[in-house]
Every structure is written in C-alpha cells, then in structure tokens.
Short mmCIF file of C-alpha atoms in Angstrom, two decimals:
data_model
loop_
_atom_site.label_atom_id
_atom_site.label_comp_id
_atom_site.label_asym_id
_atom_site.label_seq_id
_atom_site.Cartn_x
_atom_site.Cartn_y
_atom_site.Cartn_z
CA MET A 1 -30.32 2.06 -62.55
CA GLY A 2 -30.99 -1.46 -61.32
CA TRP A 3 -28.19 -1.50 -58.79
CA ILE A 4 -29.29 1.81 -57.29
CA GLY A 5 -32.70 0.29 -56.76
CA ASP A 6 -31.08 -2.78 -55.17
CA THR A 7 -28.97 -0.65 -52.83
CA VAL A 8 -31.96 1.44 -51.79
CA ASP A 9 -33.91 -1.73 -51.15
CA SER A 10 -31.18 -3.22 -49.00
CA ILE A 11 -30.88 0.01 -47.01
CA LYS A 12 -34.64 0.08 -46.50
CA SER A 13 -34.58 -3.49 -45.23
CA ILE A 14 -32.33 -2.62 -42.29
CA GLN A 15 -34.64 -2.25 -39.39
CA VAL A 16 -33.55 1.16 -38.31
CA ARG A 17 -35.65 1.09 -35.18
CA GLN A 18 -34.08 -2.12 -33.91
CA LEU A 19 -30.59 -0.86 -34.55
CA LEU A 20 -31.31 2.39 -32.78
CA THR A 21 -32.82 0.56 -29.83
CA GLN A 22 -29.72 -1.60 -29.48
CA GLY A 23 -27.50 1.45 -29.73
CA VAL A 24 -29.47 3.26 -27.04
CA SER A 25 -29.41 0.20 -24.73
CA LEU A 26 -25.64 -0.04 -25.04
CA GLY A 27 -25.39 3.67 -24.36
CA MET A 28 -27.56 3.30 -21.28
CA ILE A 29 -25.39 0.50 -19.93
CA VAL A 30 -22.21 2.45 -20.44
CA THR A 31 -23.57 5.63 -18.89
CA SER A 32 -25.03 3.84 -15.90
CA ALA A 33 -21.66 2.21 -15.29
CA LEU A 34 -20.08 5.66 -15.48
CA ILE A 35 -22.65 7.04 -13.05
CA ILE A 36 -21.90 4.27 -10.55
CA TRP A 37 -18.17 4.91 -10.91
CA LYS A 38 -18.48 8.66 -10.36
CA ALA A 39 -20.83 8.13 -7.44
CA LEU A 40 -18.28 5.80 -5.87
CA MET A 41 -15.61 8.44 -6.37
CA CYS A 42 -17.81 10.96 -4.54
CA PHE A 43 -18.73 8.54 -1.81
CA THR A 44 -15.24 7.36 -0.99
CA GLY A 45 -13.56 10.70 -1.60
CA SER A 46 -10.86 9.07 -3.65
CA GLU A 47 -9.93 9.54 -7.28
CA SER A 48 -10.05 5.84 -7.99
CA PRO A 49 -12.18 3.94 -5.52
CA VAL A 50 -11.12 0.53 -6.78
CA VAL A 51 -7.61 -0.57 -7.70
CA VAL A 52 -6.16 -3.82 -8.97
CA VAL A 53 -2.91 -5.10 -7.46
CA LEU A 54 -0.34 -5.64 -10.21
CA SER A 55 2.78 -6.69 -8.36
CA GLY A 56 3.83 -8.93 -5.53
CA SER A 57 5.28 -6.30 -3.26
CA MET A 58 2.57 -6.74 -0.63
CA GLU A 59 2.50 -10.52 -0.56
CA PRO A 60 1.32 -12.66 1.11
CA GLY A 61 -1.42 -10.21 1.99
CA PHE A 62 -2.25 -8.90 -1.47
CA LYS A 63 -1.40 -11.01 -4.46
CA ARG A 64 -1.39 -10.00 -8.09
CA GLY A 65 -4.96 -9.87 -9.33
CA ASP A 66 -6.62 -8.81 -6.08
CA ILE A 67 -8.92 -5.84 -5.83
CA LEU A 68 -8.65 -3.17 -3.16
CA PHE A 69 -11.42 -0.78 -2.13
CA LEU A 70 -10.17 2.63 -1.22
CA HIS A 71 -11.53 5.35 0.99
CA MET A 72 -10.12 8.78 1.64
CA SER A 73 -11.08 10.82 4.64
CA ASN A 74 -9.56 13.79 6.40
CA ASP A 75 -8.41 11.64 9.29
CA PRO A 76 -4.69 11.97 9.90
CA ILE A 77 -2.42 9.43 8.30
CA ARG A 78 -0.95 7.00 10.79
CA THR A 79 1.52 4.13 10.60
CA GLY A 80 0.18 0.78 9.54
CA GLU A 81 -2.35 2.15 7.12
CA ILE A 82 -2.17 0.82 3.61
CA VAL A 83 -2.17 3.83 1.32
CA VAL A 84 -2.31 4.34 -2.41
CA PHE A 85 -0.10 7.12 -3.65
CA ASN A 86 1.08 8.73 -6.85
CA VAL A 87 4.69 9.64 -7.37
CA ASP A 88 5.44 12.60 -9.64
CA GLY A 89 6.49 11.22 -12.95
CA ARG A 90 4.90 7.82 -12.53
CA GLU A 91 1.46 7.27 -13.95
CA ILE A 92 0.58 4.09 -12.09
CA PRO A 93 -0.22 4.49 -8.40
CA ILE A 94 1.50 2.35 -5.78
CA VAL A 95 -0.13 0.56 -2.86
CA HIS A 96 2.13 0.18 0.18
CA ARG A 97 2.05 0.44 3.96
CA VAL A 98 3.05 3.53 5.95
CA ILE A 99 5.96 2.87 8.28
CA LYS A 100 6.97 6.36 9.41
CA VAL A 101 4.92 9.46 10.15
CA HIS A 102 6.11 12.92 11.14
CA GLU A 103 3.30 15.38 11.74
CA ARG A 104 4.00 19.06 12.28
CA GLN A 105 2.75 20.98 15.26
CA GLU A 106 -0.05 23.44 14.55
CA THR A 107 -0.50 22.68 10.85
CA GLU A 108 -1.79 19.46 9.41
CA GLU A 109 1.25 18.89 7.27
CA VAL A 110 2.59 15.44 7.51
CA GLU A 111 5.59 13.58 6.09
CA VAL A 112 5.23 9.91 5.49
CA LEU A 113 7.48 7.02 4.48
CA THR A 114 6.06 3.83 2.98
CA LYS A 115 7.27 0.30 2.36
CA GLY A 116 5.87 -2.77 0.69
CA ASP A 117 5.48 -5.70 3.08
CA ASN A 118 7.37 -8.03 0.77
CA ASN A 119 10.12 -5.54 -0.12
CA TYR A 120 13.40 -5.46 1.70
CA GLY A 121 13.85 -1.70 1.83
CA ASP A 122 11.60 1.30 2.06
CA ASP A 123 10.17 3.16 -0.88
CA ARG A 124 12.69 5.98 -1.17
CA LEU A 125 13.97 4.35 -4.37
CA LEU A 126 10.53 4.73 -5.88
CA TYR A 127 9.98 8.34 -4.99
CA ALA A 128 11.00 11.15 -7.31
CA GLN A 129 14.64 12.15 -7.34
CA GLY A 130 15.59 13.92 -4.16
CA GLN A 131 12.25 13.20 -2.55
CA LEU A 132 12.56 11.66 0.89
CA TRP A 133 8.99 11.82 2.15
CA LEU A 134 5.45 11.72 0.86
CA GLN A 135 3.06 14.54 1.63
CA ARG A 136 -0.65 14.40 2.02
CA HIS A 137 -1.36 15.54 -1.51
CA HIS A 138 0.46 12.52 -2.92
CA ILE A 139 -1.90 10.11 -1.20
CA MET A 140 -5.03 9.08 -3.05
CA GLY A 141 -6.71 6.87 -0.51
CA ARG A 142 -6.49 4.22 2.17
CA ALA A 143 -7.26 0.57 1.46
CA VAL A 144 -10.22 -0.52 3.55
CA GLY A 145 -11.52 -3.64 1.82
CA PHE A 146 -10.28 -6.45 -0.28
CA LEU A 147 -11.53 -9.04 -2.75
CA PRO A 148 -9.27 -11.79 -4.05
CA TYR A 149 -8.82 -12.86 -7.68
CA VAL A 150 -11.45 -10.55 -9.21
CA GLY A 151 -8.83 -8.23 -10.64
CA TRP A 152 -7.54 -10.84 -13.07
CA VAL A 153 -10.32 -9.79 -15.44
CA THR A 154 -8.82 -6.31 -15.67
CA ILE A 155 -5.28 -7.61 -16.00
CA ILE A 156 -6.27 -9.89 -18.86
CA MET A 157 -8.22 -7.11 -20.56
CA THR A 158 -5.30 -4.73 -20.26
CA GLU A 159 -2.68 -7.14 -21.48
CA LYS A 160 -4.71 -8.61 -24.30
CA PRO A 161 -6.87 -5.79 -25.64
CA ILE A 162 -8.47 -8.07 -28.18
CA ILE A 163 -10.53 -9.54 -25.37
CA LYS A 164 -11.91 -6.08 -24.60
CA VAL A 165 -13.26 -5.82 -28.14
CA PHE A 166 -14.68 -9.30 -27.98
CA SER A 167 -16.39 -8.75 -24.65
CA ALA A 168 -18.03 -5.53 -25.86
CA PHE A 169 -20.02 -7.56 -28.33
CA VAL A 170 -20.84 -10.31 -25.90
CA ASP A 171 -21.58 -8.49 -22.71
CA GLY A 172 -21.72 -4.71 -22.43
CA PRO A 173 -21.38 -4.38 -18.63
CA SER A 174 -18.03 -6.12 -18.60
CA LEU A 175 -16.58 -2.99 -20.22
CA SER A 176 -17.27 -1.14 -17.02
CA LEU A 177 -14.70 -3.26 -15.23
CA VAL A 178 -11.91 -0.99 -16.41
CA THR A 179 -10.24 0.14 -13.22
CA VAL A 180 -7.02 1.81 -12.28
CA ASP A 181 -4.12 -0.55 -11.79
CA ASP A 182 -1.21 -0.24 -9.44
CA GLU A 183 2.31 -1.53 -9.44
CA ASN A 184 5.26 -2.25 -7.25
CA MET B 1 -34.37 -17.39 -25.53
CA HIS B 2 -32.91 -20.80 -24.96
CA SER B 3 -29.68 -20.46 -26.83
CA PHE B 4 -26.37 -21.41 -25.31
CA GLY B 5 -25.34 -17.79 -25.04
CA PHE B 6 -28.35 -16.73 -23.01
CA ARG B 7 -28.06 -19.69 -20.68
CA ALA B 8 -24.36 -19.16 -20.10
CA ASN B 9 -25.00 -15.50 -19.42
CA ALA B 10 -27.75 -16.28 -16.92
CA VAL B 11 -25.67 -18.87 -15.08
CA LEU B 12 -22.67 -16.57 -14.92
CA THR B 13 -24.63 -13.60 -13.64
CA PHE B 14 -26.38 -15.68 -11.02
CA GLY B 15 -23.12 -17.30 -9.95
CA ILE B 16 -21.36 -13.97 -9.57
CA THR B 17 -24.22 -12.46 -7.61
CA ILE B 18 -24.24 -15.36 -5.16
CA LEU B 19 -20.46 -15.16 -4.81
CA ALA B 20 -20.59 -11.45 -4.09
CA PHE B 21 -23.30 -12.05 -1.48
CA ILE B 22 -21.25 -14.74 0.23
CA CYS B 23 -18.19 -12.48 0.34
CA ALA B 24 -20.24 -9.71 1.92
CA MET B 25 -21.65 -12.10 4.51
CA ALA B 26 -18.16 -13.39 5.34
CA SER B 27 -17.04 -9.85 5.94
CA VAL B 28 -20.05 -9.08 8.13
CA SER B 29 -19.38 -12.16 10.23
CA ASP B 30 -16.05 -10.65 11.22
CA ASN B 31 -17.91 -8.04 13.25
CA PHE B 32 -19.16 -10.68 15.65
CA ASN B 33 -15.68 -11.49 16.81
CA SER B 34 -14.64 -9.60 19.93
CA PRO B 35 -10.89 -9.89 20.23
CA ARG B 36 -8.98 -9.69 23.51
CA PRO B 37 -5.33 -9.51 22.56
CA SER B 38 -2.56 -8.94 25.05
CA ALA B 39 1.08 -8.01 24.70
CA GLU B 40 4.13 -7.00 26.62
CA ILE B 41 7.25 -5.33 25.34
CA GLN B 42 10.44 -5.03 27.30
CA ILE B 43 13.49 -3.13 26.17
CA LEU B 44 16.47 -5.22 27.16
CA ASN B 45 19.22 -2.96 26.02
CA ILE B 46 19.97 0.18 24.09
CA ASN B 47 22.73 -1.10 21.85
CA TRP B 48 23.91 2.22 20.51
CA PHE B 49 22.70 5.76 20.23
CA GLN B 50 24.60 8.00 17.88
CA LYS B 51 24.58 11.10 15.81
CA GLN B 52 25.58 10.41 12.26
CA HIS B 53 26.66 12.69 9.48
CA GLY B 54 24.66 11.96 6.38
CA ASN B 55 21.56 9.86 6.60
CA ASP B 56 21.84 6.11 6.97
CA GLU B 57 18.40 5.62 5.43
CA GLU B 58 19.76 6.65 2.08
CA ILE B 59 22.79 4.41 2.31
CA LEU B 60 20.50 1.49 2.95
CA SER B 61 18.46 2.38 -0.14
CA LEU B 62 21.59 2.50 -2.25
CA LYS B 63 22.60 -0.99 -1.17
CA LEU B 64 19.22 -2.15 -2.32
CA ALA B 65 19.75 -0.56 -5.73
CA VAL B 66 22.96 -2.49 -6.18
CA SER B 67 21.43 -5.75 -5.10
CA LEU B 68 18.57 -5.32 -7.58
CA ASP B 69 20.87 -6.66 -10.27
CA LEU B 70 21.14 -3.63 -12.49
CA ASN B 71 22.48 -5.66 -15.40
CA VAL B 72 26.07 -5.19 -14.45
CA ASP B 73 28.79 -6.77 -16.54
CA VAL B 74 30.90 -3.76 -17.34
CA GLY B 75 31.64 -0.49 -15.69
CA GLY B 76 31.44 0.04 -12.02
CA TRP B 77 30.32 2.43 -9.41
CA HIS B 78 31.85 5.90 -9.67
CA GLU B 79 31.05 8.76 -7.36
CA VAL B 80 30.09 12.02 -8.94
CA ASN B 81 29.38 15.40 -7.39
CA MET B 82 26.40 16.97 -9.07
CA PRO B 83 26.20 20.77 -9.44
CA ASP B 84 23.49 21.03 -6.80
CA ARG B 85 25.76 19.37 -4.25
CA ARG B 86 24.03 16.00 -4.38
CA LEU B 87 26.31 13.05 -4.17
CA CYS B 88 25.45 10.46 -6.77
CA LYS B 89 26.66 7.07 -7.74
CA VAL B 90 26.92 6.42 -11.43
CA TRP B 91 26.68 2.92 -12.80
CA ASP B 92 27.93 2.94 -16.36
CA VAL B 93 26.20 6.06 -17.62
CA VAL B 94 23.07 5.95 -15.51
CA PRO B 95 23.33 8.12 -12.42
CA ILE B 96 21.45 6.96 -9.40
CA CYS B 97 21.21 9.94 -7.10
CA LEU B 98 19.88 8.80 -3.81
CA PHE B 99 21.60 11.21 -1.49
CA SER B 100 20.25 14.56 -0.50
CA PRO B 101 22.92 17.19 0.26
CA ILE B 102 25.25 15.45 2.64
CA ASP B 103 25.26 18.01 5.39
CA VAL B 104 22.18 16.44 6.92
CA THR B 105 22.75 14.95 10.33
CA ALA B 106 20.54 12.38 11.95
CA VAL B 107 20.35 10.80 15.34
CA MET B 108 19.54 7.14 15.52
CA ALA B 109 19.19 4.45 18.12
CA SER B 110 19.32 0.69 18.14
CA LEU B 111 17.45 -1.30 20.76
CA THR B 112 16.97 -4.94 21.63
CA MET B 113 13.41 -5.77 22.55
CA ASN B 114 11.68 -8.70 24.16
CA ILE B 115 8.18 -9.04 22.74
CA THR B 116 5.54 -11.36 24.18
CA ALA B 117 2.09 -11.34 22.67
CA ASP B 118 -1.05 -13.39 22.44
CA LEU B 119 -3.08 -12.44 19.39
CA GLN B 120 -5.01 -15.68 18.96
CA SER B 121 -8.39 -14.10 19.58
CA LEU B 122 -8.00 -11.93 16.48
CA PHE B 123 -8.25 -14.86 14.10
CA THR B 124 -11.61 -15.82 12.61
CA TRP B 125 -12.38 -18.21 9.80
CA ASN B 126 -12.24 -15.23 7.44
CA THR B 127 -8.73 -14.16 8.41
CA LYS B 128 -5.89 -14.61 5.98
CA GLN B 129 -3.09 -13.13 8.04
CA VAL B 130 -2.40 -10.60 10.75
CA PHE B 131 0.29 -7.99 10.17
CA VAL B 132 1.75 -6.91 13.46
CA PHE B 133 4.27 -4.14 13.99
CA ILE B 134 5.73 -2.05 16.77
CA ALA B 135 5.99 1.70 16.44
CA ALA B 136 7.72 4.17 18.70
CA GLU B 137 5.68 7.32 19.23
CA TYR B 138 7.06 10.53 20.60
CA GLU B 139 6.69 14.27 20.37
CA THR B 140 9.26 16.88 19.41
CA PRO B 141 9.15 20.68 19.44
CA LYS B 142 8.74 20.76 15.66
CA ASN B 143 6.45 17.78 15.24
CA ALA B 144 3.25 17.09 17.15
CA LEU B 145 3.51 13.39 16.50
CA ASN B 146 6.23 11.12 15.23
CA GLN B 147 5.64 7.47 14.63
CA VAL B 148 8.57 5.29 13.65
CA SER B 149 8.06 1.63 12.89
CA LEU B 150 10.73 -0.50 14.54
CA TRP B 151 9.78 -4.07 13.80
CA ASP B 152 7.08 -5.95 11.96
CA ALA B 153 6.02 -9.52 11.32
CA ILE B 154 3.34 -11.43 9.52
CA ILE B 155 1.34 -14.03 11.43
CA PRO B 156 -0.12 -16.42 8.88
CA ALA B 157 -2.19 -18.65 11.17
CA LYS B 158 -3.71 -18.90 14.61
CA GLU B 159 -1.09 -21.37 15.81
CA HIS B 160 1.64 -18.76 15.38
CA ALA B 161 -0.28 -15.98 17.09
CA LYS B 162 1.04 -16.62 20.56
CA PHE B 163 4.71 -15.80 20.41
CA TRP B 164 7.79 -14.64 22.23
CA VAL B 165 10.52 -12.97 20.24
CA GLN B 166 13.76 -11.24 21.11
CA THR B 167 15.01 -8.98 18.39
CA ALA B 168 16.85 -5.81 17.57
CA ASN B 169 14.83 -3.20 15.74
CA LYS B 170 14.40 -4.09 12.09
CA TYR B 171 14.15 -0.51 10.93
CA ARG B 172 16.23 2.44 11.99
CA PHE B 173 14.94 4.41 14.93
CA VAL B 174 15.85 7.74 13.39
CA ASP B 175 14.43 11.17 13.91
CA GLN B 176 14.22 14.07 11.50
CA GLY B 177 16.35 16.24 13.76
CA ASN B 178 18.41 15.92 16.93
CA ASN B 179 15.61 15.48 19.38
CA LEU B 180 16.09 12.01 20.71
CA ARG B 181 18.32 12.57 23.74
CA GLY B 182 16.47 11.64 26.88
CA LYS B 183 13.28 11.34 24.89
CA HIS B 184 10.26 9.70 26.47
CA PHE B 185 8.41 7.51 24.02
CA ASN B 186 5.58 5.00 23.85
CA LEU B 187 5.87 1.64 22.20
CA THR B 188 2.67 0.78 20.42
CA LEU B 189 1.87 -2.68 19.20
CA HIS B 190 -0.34 -2.35 16.10
CA TRP B 191 -2.11 -5.20 14.41
CA HIS B 192 -3.76 -5.18 11.03
CA VAL B 193 -6.14 -8.03 10.28
CA MET B 194 -6.22 -8.89 6.58
CA PRO B 195 -9.27 -10.99 5.72
CA LYS B 196 -9.78 -13.57 3.03
CA THR B 197 -12.44 -11.22 1.65
CA GLY B 198 -13.98 -7.99 2.82
CA LYS B 199 -13.20 -5.25 5.27
CA MET B 200 -9.77 -4.95 6.87
CA PHE B 201 -9.53 -3.59 10.35
CA ALA B 202 -6.73 -2.50 12.59
CA ASN B 203 -6.19 -1.62 16.20
CA LYS B 204 -3.39 -1.03 18.64
CA LEU B 205 -2.15 -1.39 22.18
CA VAL B 206 -0.18 1.48 23.67
CA ILE B 207 2.54 0.76 26.18
CA PRO B 208 3.91 4.00 27.57
CA GLY B 209 6.90 4.78 29.66
CA TYR B 210 10.11 4.17 27.73
CA ARG B 211 13.03 6.51 27.58
CA LEU B 212 16.16 6.96 25.54
CA PRO B 213 19.40 7.76 27.37
CA GLU B 214 20.54 11.34 27.90
CA GLU B 215 23.92 10.91 26.28
CA TYR B 216 25.07 9.35 23.07
CA ARG B 217 26.92 6.08 23.32
#
C-alpha cells in the first residue's frame, strides 16, 4: 500500500497548472507561426511563399542556402523572370529563369522554357518524359526578393533532424522556420 | 532571469531583429537610384536560316545527358524505337527518351550581333550582379507573343557594365512552327538587377525594326 501512496504523492506534486500553461504557450507559438505562414500564402498568392535554394544551378546569383520570396500574380509570364515550378513526378520545386515564351492568341495559354543561369543547357532534361514546355499551372510563383545565408538553418534542420528536436526544447519559434526547399 | 540561456536568447533575438531591419533598409535604398542605361544592338549578319527535320533543341539536350557522366564503363548508346514512335537512346538498360515524335519540323536562324551597352547606372552599393539578356520578340498567327532569348551574360561589377561584344546567338532562334520567313522582330535588351539583399527588379529596352530574310539560306 505504501508505494501506491508514494506514487499518488509524486503525481500530486507535479504542478499541473504550470505544465498546462507551458503546453498552451507552446501551442500558441506554433499556431501563430502557422497563421503567419497561411497569411503569407494568401498575400502572395503562392503555395509556398518562401523557398530555400538547395543547388548551385543559379550561381553566382543564388547560392545554396539563400532564401527567395515568391509572389504569384495573374500577370503574364515573360522572359527573364525567375520562376518556381513543379514538374510532375518530382516533389521538390525548381527555381530557374524563363528563356522562351510562346503565348497563344485569344486565350491566356502560354508555353514556357526555363534554364538555370549556371547550367549549360535548358531544362528539358528535367521536365517529365515527353514534355517540352511548361504551362501556367506548373508555375508556383515568381521570385521577387532575396535574402542570403538565412536558408542554411533549414538545410541543417532537414539534413540533421536531431537538431530539430533539440531546438524545439530550446526555442519554440525556430520550428516555424520549416520551409519548402528547391533543387537543381 | 540572468542565466546564460536567457541572455543568449535575448542577444540572438536582438541581433536578428537588427539584421533584418538593416536588410530592409538596404533594399529600400535601392529605390532612390534612378538608372539611365543605354544600349545599341546591330545585326551584322544572318549566318544561316534553315528548316530542319526533327528539333535541334532536343539533340542539344541529349548531348548534355551524355556529358553529365552517366557512370559509363560498359555498354554504349543504342537507338531504340519505342511503340509510341518516340526515338530513344538507351544507355545500358536505362532508356533516355528525349525526342518527341520525329516528324516535327522547326525553322531556326543564327545571327551575329554587335552589342554595345552602358549599364553602369544600374549598380548601387546593394547590387550583387546584373543579369542581362537579349530576347527576340515577334508575333505569329498562332501566338500573340513569342519571346526567344538569344544571348545572356552576367555582369558582376560596375567596371564591367560598359561593354562592347560581338557574338553569335548563344541559344537557338527557333520557332514553334514555320513562321519565321521575312518575319519582323524586335530585339529587347532585358536587365535583371540581383541585390545583395532585398527586392530584385528588372526592366528592358526595346529596339524595334529587325527582319529575317524571306528565303532560307
């Protein structure tokens, strides 16, 4: 009977209120980060308003670890714009520059070819089999702003998940830095 | 309240806030720059202008696939006709099908251009590089607008922003159909300013009045 009494005592000594308060604070931080993220998605019209550059295909302009701010509007796509697009079958979006545009008369359909600044050839190798052009629905957004080096946090957290766990205990808001990455 | 953790947290948060503020200010300062760039493009010669069976764009992509070092000690390239009439190259057992059905024809042109430009006024202290490219713009019966990039370059610093270059087009001047004979087109010089931090902006200079020849040669 003694050990039941001891267990009950030790459970009673946990300050339930304090624990609950901490839990609610963490929940508040996470949900406010989510609210900011969704609001950004609404505001910029893009599915992922912030991307991290993962590869060197746009060097020396964008290096690995840089962050790009995206914006999507209904303006027509023109050459020179840096667009983020998804290829069927690839989960990671790609950030490259548009080099060719063919826009149909009458309708707003457009066919677009992209190329990374640091790549030798255009992106036809990266598109799905048999696909020669990108259409508007492939494109997720245009890059309008840029911040260097900040994306390394996300790269480190993705490649060494143990740091994610560690940082959750240390600093809740750093969890909200999970962004979509890009490659090639 | 005065533990190491709290102090480190406070310093880090403050530091990051100040850094973010400075980046925003740097970007805002770019708006005070009023650039006055100038450029001139002269087409020296139309080197060739041909109709080709099959699309050269795809052949170029295939050469890139080979040069990407696809771990090639054994085997070799074999050509294979797929059931849906695609022509594929097969390295070992992995088919790389880069060709659409080969009854596509394309018309393409090669030009030599003389490009003189002065883009020094685009550079501010917050500029990392300027990406400049030339696009040919024209209209066809099927397409309201076609833009084809012919040449591009990266200008890393202000000293290199005033340049004269004579070059053939880097990328194929190819149309989706056979509409290029006698076509009037504009050459547009676009520049894209990439900052050290902040907002990127782009603009262009349109130079109209170029024309491709009536006959293939």
